[in-house]
CSV table of C-alpha atoms in Angstrom, one decimal:
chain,number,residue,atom,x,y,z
A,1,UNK,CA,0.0,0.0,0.0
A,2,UNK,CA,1.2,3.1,-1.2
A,3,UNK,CA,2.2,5.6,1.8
A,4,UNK,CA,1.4,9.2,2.6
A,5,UNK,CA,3.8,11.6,2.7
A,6,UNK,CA,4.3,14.5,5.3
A,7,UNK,CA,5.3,18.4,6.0
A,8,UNK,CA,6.1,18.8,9.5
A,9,UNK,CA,6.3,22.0,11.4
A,10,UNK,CA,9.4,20.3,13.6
A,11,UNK,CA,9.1,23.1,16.6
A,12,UNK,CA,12.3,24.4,18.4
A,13,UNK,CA,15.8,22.9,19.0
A,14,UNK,CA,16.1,19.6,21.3
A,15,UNK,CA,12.5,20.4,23.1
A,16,UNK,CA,11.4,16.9,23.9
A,17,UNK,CA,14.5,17.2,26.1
A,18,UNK,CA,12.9,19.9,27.8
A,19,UNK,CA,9.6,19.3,29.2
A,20,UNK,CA,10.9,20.3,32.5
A,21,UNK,CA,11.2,24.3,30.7
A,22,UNK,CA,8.3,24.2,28.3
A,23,UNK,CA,6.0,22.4,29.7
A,24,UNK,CA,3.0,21.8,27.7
A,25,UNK,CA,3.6,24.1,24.9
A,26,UNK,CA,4.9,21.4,22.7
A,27,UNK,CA,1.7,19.2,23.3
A,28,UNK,CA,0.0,19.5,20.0
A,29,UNK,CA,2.8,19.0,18.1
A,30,UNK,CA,4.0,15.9,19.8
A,31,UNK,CA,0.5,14.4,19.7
A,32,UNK,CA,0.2,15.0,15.8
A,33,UNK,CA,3.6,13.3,15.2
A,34,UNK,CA,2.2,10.2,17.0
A,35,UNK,CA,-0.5,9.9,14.8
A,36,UNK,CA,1.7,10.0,12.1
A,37,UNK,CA,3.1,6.5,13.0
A,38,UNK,CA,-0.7,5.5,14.2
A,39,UNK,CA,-1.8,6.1,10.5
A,40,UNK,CA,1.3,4.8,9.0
A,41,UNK,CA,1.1,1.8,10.9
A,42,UNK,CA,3.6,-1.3,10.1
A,43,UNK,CA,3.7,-0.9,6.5
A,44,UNK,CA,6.7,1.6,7.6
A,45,UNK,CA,10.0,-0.1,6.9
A,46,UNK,CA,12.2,3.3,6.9
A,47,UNK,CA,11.8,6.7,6.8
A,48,UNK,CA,13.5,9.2,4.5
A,49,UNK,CA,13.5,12.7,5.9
A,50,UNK,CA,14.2,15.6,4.1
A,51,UNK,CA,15.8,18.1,6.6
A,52,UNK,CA,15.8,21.8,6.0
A,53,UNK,CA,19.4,22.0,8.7
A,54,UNK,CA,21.3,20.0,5.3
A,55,UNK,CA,22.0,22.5,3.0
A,56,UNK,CA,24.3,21.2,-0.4
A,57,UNK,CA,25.4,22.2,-3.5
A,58,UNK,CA,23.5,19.7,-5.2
A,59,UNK,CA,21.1,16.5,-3.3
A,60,UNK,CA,22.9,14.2,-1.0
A,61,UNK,CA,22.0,11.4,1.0
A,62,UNK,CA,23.7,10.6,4.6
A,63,UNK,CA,24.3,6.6,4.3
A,64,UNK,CA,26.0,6.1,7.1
A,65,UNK,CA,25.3,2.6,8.9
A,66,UNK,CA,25.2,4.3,12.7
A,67,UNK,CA,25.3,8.2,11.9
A,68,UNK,CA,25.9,10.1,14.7
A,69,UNK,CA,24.6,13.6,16.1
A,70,UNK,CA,24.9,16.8,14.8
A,71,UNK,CA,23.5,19.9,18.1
A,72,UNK,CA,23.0,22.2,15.3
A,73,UNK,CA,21.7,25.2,18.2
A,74,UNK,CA,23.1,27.3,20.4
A,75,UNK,CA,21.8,28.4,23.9
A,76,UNK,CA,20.0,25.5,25.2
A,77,UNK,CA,20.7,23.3,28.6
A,78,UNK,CA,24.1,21.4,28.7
A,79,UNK,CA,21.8,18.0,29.3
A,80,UNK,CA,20.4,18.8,25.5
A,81,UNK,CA,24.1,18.3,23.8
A,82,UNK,CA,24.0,15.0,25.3
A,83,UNK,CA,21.1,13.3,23.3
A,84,UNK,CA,21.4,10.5,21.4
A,85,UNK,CA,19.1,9.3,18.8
A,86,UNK,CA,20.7,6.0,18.2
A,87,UNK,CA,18.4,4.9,15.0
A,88,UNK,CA,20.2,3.0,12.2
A,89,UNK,CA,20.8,4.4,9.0
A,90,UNK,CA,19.9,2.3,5.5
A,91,UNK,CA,22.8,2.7,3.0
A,92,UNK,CA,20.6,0.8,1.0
A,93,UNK,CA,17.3,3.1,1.1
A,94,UNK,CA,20.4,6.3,0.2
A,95,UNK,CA,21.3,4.1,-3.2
A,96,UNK,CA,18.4,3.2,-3.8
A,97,UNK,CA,17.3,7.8,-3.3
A,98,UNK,CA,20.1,9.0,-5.0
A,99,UNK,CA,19.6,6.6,-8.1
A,100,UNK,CA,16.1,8.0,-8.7
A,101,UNK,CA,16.9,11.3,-8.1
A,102,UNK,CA,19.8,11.2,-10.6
A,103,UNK,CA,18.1,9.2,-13.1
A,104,UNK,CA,15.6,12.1,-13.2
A,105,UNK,CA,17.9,14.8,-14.1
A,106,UNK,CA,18.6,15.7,-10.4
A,107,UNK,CA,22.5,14.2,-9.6
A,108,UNK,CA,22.8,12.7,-6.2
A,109,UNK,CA,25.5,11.7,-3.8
A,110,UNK,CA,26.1,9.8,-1.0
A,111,UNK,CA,27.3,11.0,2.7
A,112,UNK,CA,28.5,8.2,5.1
A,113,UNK,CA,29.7,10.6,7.5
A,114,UNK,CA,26.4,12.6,8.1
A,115,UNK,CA,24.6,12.6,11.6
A,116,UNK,CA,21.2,13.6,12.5
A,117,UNK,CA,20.6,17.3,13.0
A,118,UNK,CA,17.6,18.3,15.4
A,119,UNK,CA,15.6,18.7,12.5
A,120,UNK,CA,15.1,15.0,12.4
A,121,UNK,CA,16.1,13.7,15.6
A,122,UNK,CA,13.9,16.2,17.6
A,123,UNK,CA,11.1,15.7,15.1
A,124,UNK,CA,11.6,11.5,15.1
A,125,UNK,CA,11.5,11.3,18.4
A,126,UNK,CA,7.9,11.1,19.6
A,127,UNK,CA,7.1,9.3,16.2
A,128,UNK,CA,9.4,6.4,17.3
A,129,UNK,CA,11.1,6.9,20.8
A,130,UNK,CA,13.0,3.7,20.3
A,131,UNK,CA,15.0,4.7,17.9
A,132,UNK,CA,15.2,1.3,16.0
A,133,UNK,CA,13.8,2.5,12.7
A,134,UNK,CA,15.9,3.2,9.7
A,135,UNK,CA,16.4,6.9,8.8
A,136,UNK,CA,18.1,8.6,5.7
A,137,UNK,CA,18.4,12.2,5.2
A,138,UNK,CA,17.9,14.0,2.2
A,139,UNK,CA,19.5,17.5,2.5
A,140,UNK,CA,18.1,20.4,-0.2
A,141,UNK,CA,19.7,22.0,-3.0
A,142,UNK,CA,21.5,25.1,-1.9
A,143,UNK,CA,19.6,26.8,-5.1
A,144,UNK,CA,16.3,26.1,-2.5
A,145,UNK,CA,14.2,26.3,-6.3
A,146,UNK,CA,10.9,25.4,-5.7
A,147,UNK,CA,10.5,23.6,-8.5
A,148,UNK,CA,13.8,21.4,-8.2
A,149,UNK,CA,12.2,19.9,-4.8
A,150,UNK,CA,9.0,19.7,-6.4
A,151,UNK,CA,11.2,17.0,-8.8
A,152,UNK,CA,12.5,15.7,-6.8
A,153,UNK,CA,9.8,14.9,-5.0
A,154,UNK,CA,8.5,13.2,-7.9
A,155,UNK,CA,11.4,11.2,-8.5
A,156,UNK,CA,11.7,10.0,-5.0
A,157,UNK,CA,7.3,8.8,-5.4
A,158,UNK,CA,8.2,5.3,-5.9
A,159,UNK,CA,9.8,4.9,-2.6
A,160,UNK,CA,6.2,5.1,-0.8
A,161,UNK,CA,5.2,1.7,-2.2
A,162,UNK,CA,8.5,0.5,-1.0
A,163,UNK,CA,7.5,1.2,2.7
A,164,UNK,CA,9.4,4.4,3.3
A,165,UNK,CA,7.7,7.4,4.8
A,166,UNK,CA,9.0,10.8,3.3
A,167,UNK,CA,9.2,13.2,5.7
A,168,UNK,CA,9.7,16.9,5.0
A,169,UNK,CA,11.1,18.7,8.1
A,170,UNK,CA,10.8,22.5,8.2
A,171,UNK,CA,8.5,25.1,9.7
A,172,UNK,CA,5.5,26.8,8.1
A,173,UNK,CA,6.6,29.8,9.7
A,174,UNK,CA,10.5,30.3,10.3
A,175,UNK,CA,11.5,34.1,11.0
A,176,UNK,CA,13.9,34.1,14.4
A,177,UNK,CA,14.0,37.6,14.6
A,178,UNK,CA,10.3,37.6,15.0
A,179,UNK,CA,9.6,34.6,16.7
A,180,UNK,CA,7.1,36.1,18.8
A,181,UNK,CA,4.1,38.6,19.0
A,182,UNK,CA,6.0,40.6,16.6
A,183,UNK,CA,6.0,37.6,14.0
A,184,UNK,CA,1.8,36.7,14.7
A,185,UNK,CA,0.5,38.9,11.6
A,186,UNK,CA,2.9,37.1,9.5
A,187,UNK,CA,2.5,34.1,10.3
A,188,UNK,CA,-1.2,33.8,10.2
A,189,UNK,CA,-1.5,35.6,7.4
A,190,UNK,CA,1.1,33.0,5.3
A,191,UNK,CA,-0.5,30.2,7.3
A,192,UNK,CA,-4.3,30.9,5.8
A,193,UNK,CA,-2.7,31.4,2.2
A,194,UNK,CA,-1.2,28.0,2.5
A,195,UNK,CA,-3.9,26.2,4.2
A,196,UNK,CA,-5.9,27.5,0.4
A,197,UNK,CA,-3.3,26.9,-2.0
A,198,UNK,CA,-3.0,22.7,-0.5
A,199,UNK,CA,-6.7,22.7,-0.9
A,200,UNK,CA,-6.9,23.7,-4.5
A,201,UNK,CA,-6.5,21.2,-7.3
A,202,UNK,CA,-3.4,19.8,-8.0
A,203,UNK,CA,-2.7,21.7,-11.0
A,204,UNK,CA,-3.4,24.9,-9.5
A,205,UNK,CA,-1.9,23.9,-6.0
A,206,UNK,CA,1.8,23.0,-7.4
A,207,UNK,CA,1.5,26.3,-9.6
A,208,UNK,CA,0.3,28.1,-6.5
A,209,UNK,CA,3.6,26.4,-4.1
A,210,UNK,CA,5.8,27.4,-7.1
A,211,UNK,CA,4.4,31.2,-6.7
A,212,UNK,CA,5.0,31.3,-2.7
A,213,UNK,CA,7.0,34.5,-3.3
A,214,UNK,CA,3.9,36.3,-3.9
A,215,UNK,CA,1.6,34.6,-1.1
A,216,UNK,CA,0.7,37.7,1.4
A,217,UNK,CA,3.7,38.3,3.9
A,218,UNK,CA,5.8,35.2,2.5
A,219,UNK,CA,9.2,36.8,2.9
A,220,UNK,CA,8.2,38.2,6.5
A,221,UNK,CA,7.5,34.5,7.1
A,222,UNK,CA,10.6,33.1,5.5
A,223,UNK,CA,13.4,35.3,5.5
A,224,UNK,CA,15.3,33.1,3.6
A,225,UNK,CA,12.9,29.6,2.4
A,226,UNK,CA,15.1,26.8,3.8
A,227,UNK,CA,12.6,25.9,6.2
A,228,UNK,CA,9.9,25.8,3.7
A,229,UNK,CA,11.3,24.0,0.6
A,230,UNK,CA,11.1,20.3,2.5
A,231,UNK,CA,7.2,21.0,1.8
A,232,UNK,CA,8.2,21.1,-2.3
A,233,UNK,CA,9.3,17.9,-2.0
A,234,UNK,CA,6.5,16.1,0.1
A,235,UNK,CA,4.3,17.8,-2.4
A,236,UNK,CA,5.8,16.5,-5.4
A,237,UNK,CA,6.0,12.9,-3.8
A,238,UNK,CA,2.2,12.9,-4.0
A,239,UNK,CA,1.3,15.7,-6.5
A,240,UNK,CA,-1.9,14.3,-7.4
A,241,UNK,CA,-3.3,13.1,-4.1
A,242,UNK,CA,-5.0,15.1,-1.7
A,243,UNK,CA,-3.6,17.3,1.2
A,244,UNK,CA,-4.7,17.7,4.9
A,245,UNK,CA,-3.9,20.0,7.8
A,246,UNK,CA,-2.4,17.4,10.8
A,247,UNK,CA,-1.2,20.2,12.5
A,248,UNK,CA,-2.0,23.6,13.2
A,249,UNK,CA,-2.1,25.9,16.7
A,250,UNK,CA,-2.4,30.3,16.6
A,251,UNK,CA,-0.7,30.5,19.8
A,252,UNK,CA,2.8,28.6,19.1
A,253,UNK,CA,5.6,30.1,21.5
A,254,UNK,CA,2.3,32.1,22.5
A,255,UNK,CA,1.6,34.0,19.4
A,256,UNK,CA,2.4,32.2,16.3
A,257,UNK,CA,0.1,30.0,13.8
A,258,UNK,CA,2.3,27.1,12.4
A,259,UNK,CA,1.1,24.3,10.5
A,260,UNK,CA,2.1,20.6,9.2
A,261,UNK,CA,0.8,18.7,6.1
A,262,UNK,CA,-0.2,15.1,5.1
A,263,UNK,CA,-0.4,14.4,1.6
A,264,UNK,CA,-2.0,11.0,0.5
């Protein structure tokens, strides 16, 4: 059975080390990841994640057997540069990536030496707290072109009838220097444009996702895209299947409406 695919809004840094300081903020969030795994159930034999902290001149694949950890933030307790997410990679699944993706026009490599950055760890943790499922990053094209992702998204849609959940790990809304009441107009306003533009038609929605530059308030949302373009490829993994809202809070860090995707 073919699998969805998923845009996930993957919240701040290491917090499900850090219950203890946020409390129940990251609630939602961590309850809509688990229902990812519910819904995906055990046709799940790996999961490819496409991580917006994996930036590279052209697509590469970490295929690593045991990668190791990459604290890609600054700041936080010295208890949260001590996590381990100990899940096995699949050099395998990153052959199998990189040979669709170049096959389609869209060279690949390979990384062995690649860890998991808190894009993926943070985010893979409440989907599978044991750590014993297979992961492979994807990073993103440095160009960040929308429609490159979108392709490769497309050239990667096999892989869901071969039991790998795509994962695109970003943030709906992702502007630090107004991550707070300063950044709520913003993101609520980019938030309702994209909660339209997934509900149109595909046609129209991959033309609208191409267009995000003109979406109201899109560059106060995203500075710089990096944290949006893992939703290109999710999309183009299931371009002509319909899309639904897993995710979604107004009051995120207090203020801020952030979002994530299933599509399938």
């Amino acid at each position: 059975m073919t699998l969805p695919t998923y845009f996930v809004s993957h919240g701040g840094g290491p917090w499900p080390w850090m219950k203890d300081q946020y409390g129940r903020a990251y609630d939602k969030l961590e309850a809509s990841l688990q229902a990812m795994r519910r819904d995906a159930g055990d046709r799940v034999r790996a999961v490819l994640v496409v991580t917006s902290h994996w930036e590279t001149p052209g697509f590469m694949l970490s295929s690593g057997t045991a990668p190791g950890m990459i604290y890609d933030y600054g700041g936080f307790p010295p208890h949260t540069y001590q996590v381990r997410y100990p899940a096995p990679g699949e050099p395998a699944l990153a052959q199998q990536a990189a040979a669709l993706l170049s096959t389609a026009g869209h060279p690949a490599g390979l990384d062995p030496a690649r860890g998991f950055d808190h894009g993926t760890f943070s985010m893979l943790y409440p989907v599978y707290p044991e750590a014993a499922m297979p992961v492979v990053q994807l990073s993103l094209r440095r160009d960040l072109d929308p429609l490159g992702h979108i392709e490769a998204g497309r050239a990667l849609a096999p892989l869901r009838d071969d039991g790998v959940l795509l994962i695109g790990s970003g943030l709906s809304y992702h502007n630090l220097r107004q991550f707070g009441p300063s950044g709520a107009a913003a993101s609520k306003a980019f938030d309702g444009w994209l909660q339209q533009a997934l509900a149109l038609p595909p046609q129209e929605r991959t033309a609208a996702l191409l267009g995000w530059l003109d979406a109201p308030m899109a560059r106060a949302a995203h500075p710089r895209e990096e944290h949006l373009i893992p939703l290109m490829v999710a999309l183009g993994a299931a371009e002509r299947e319909p899309a639904a809202c897993v995710y979604h809070e107004e009051d995120f860090f207090g203020s801020l409406t952030v979002s994530s995707f299933r599509f399938g």
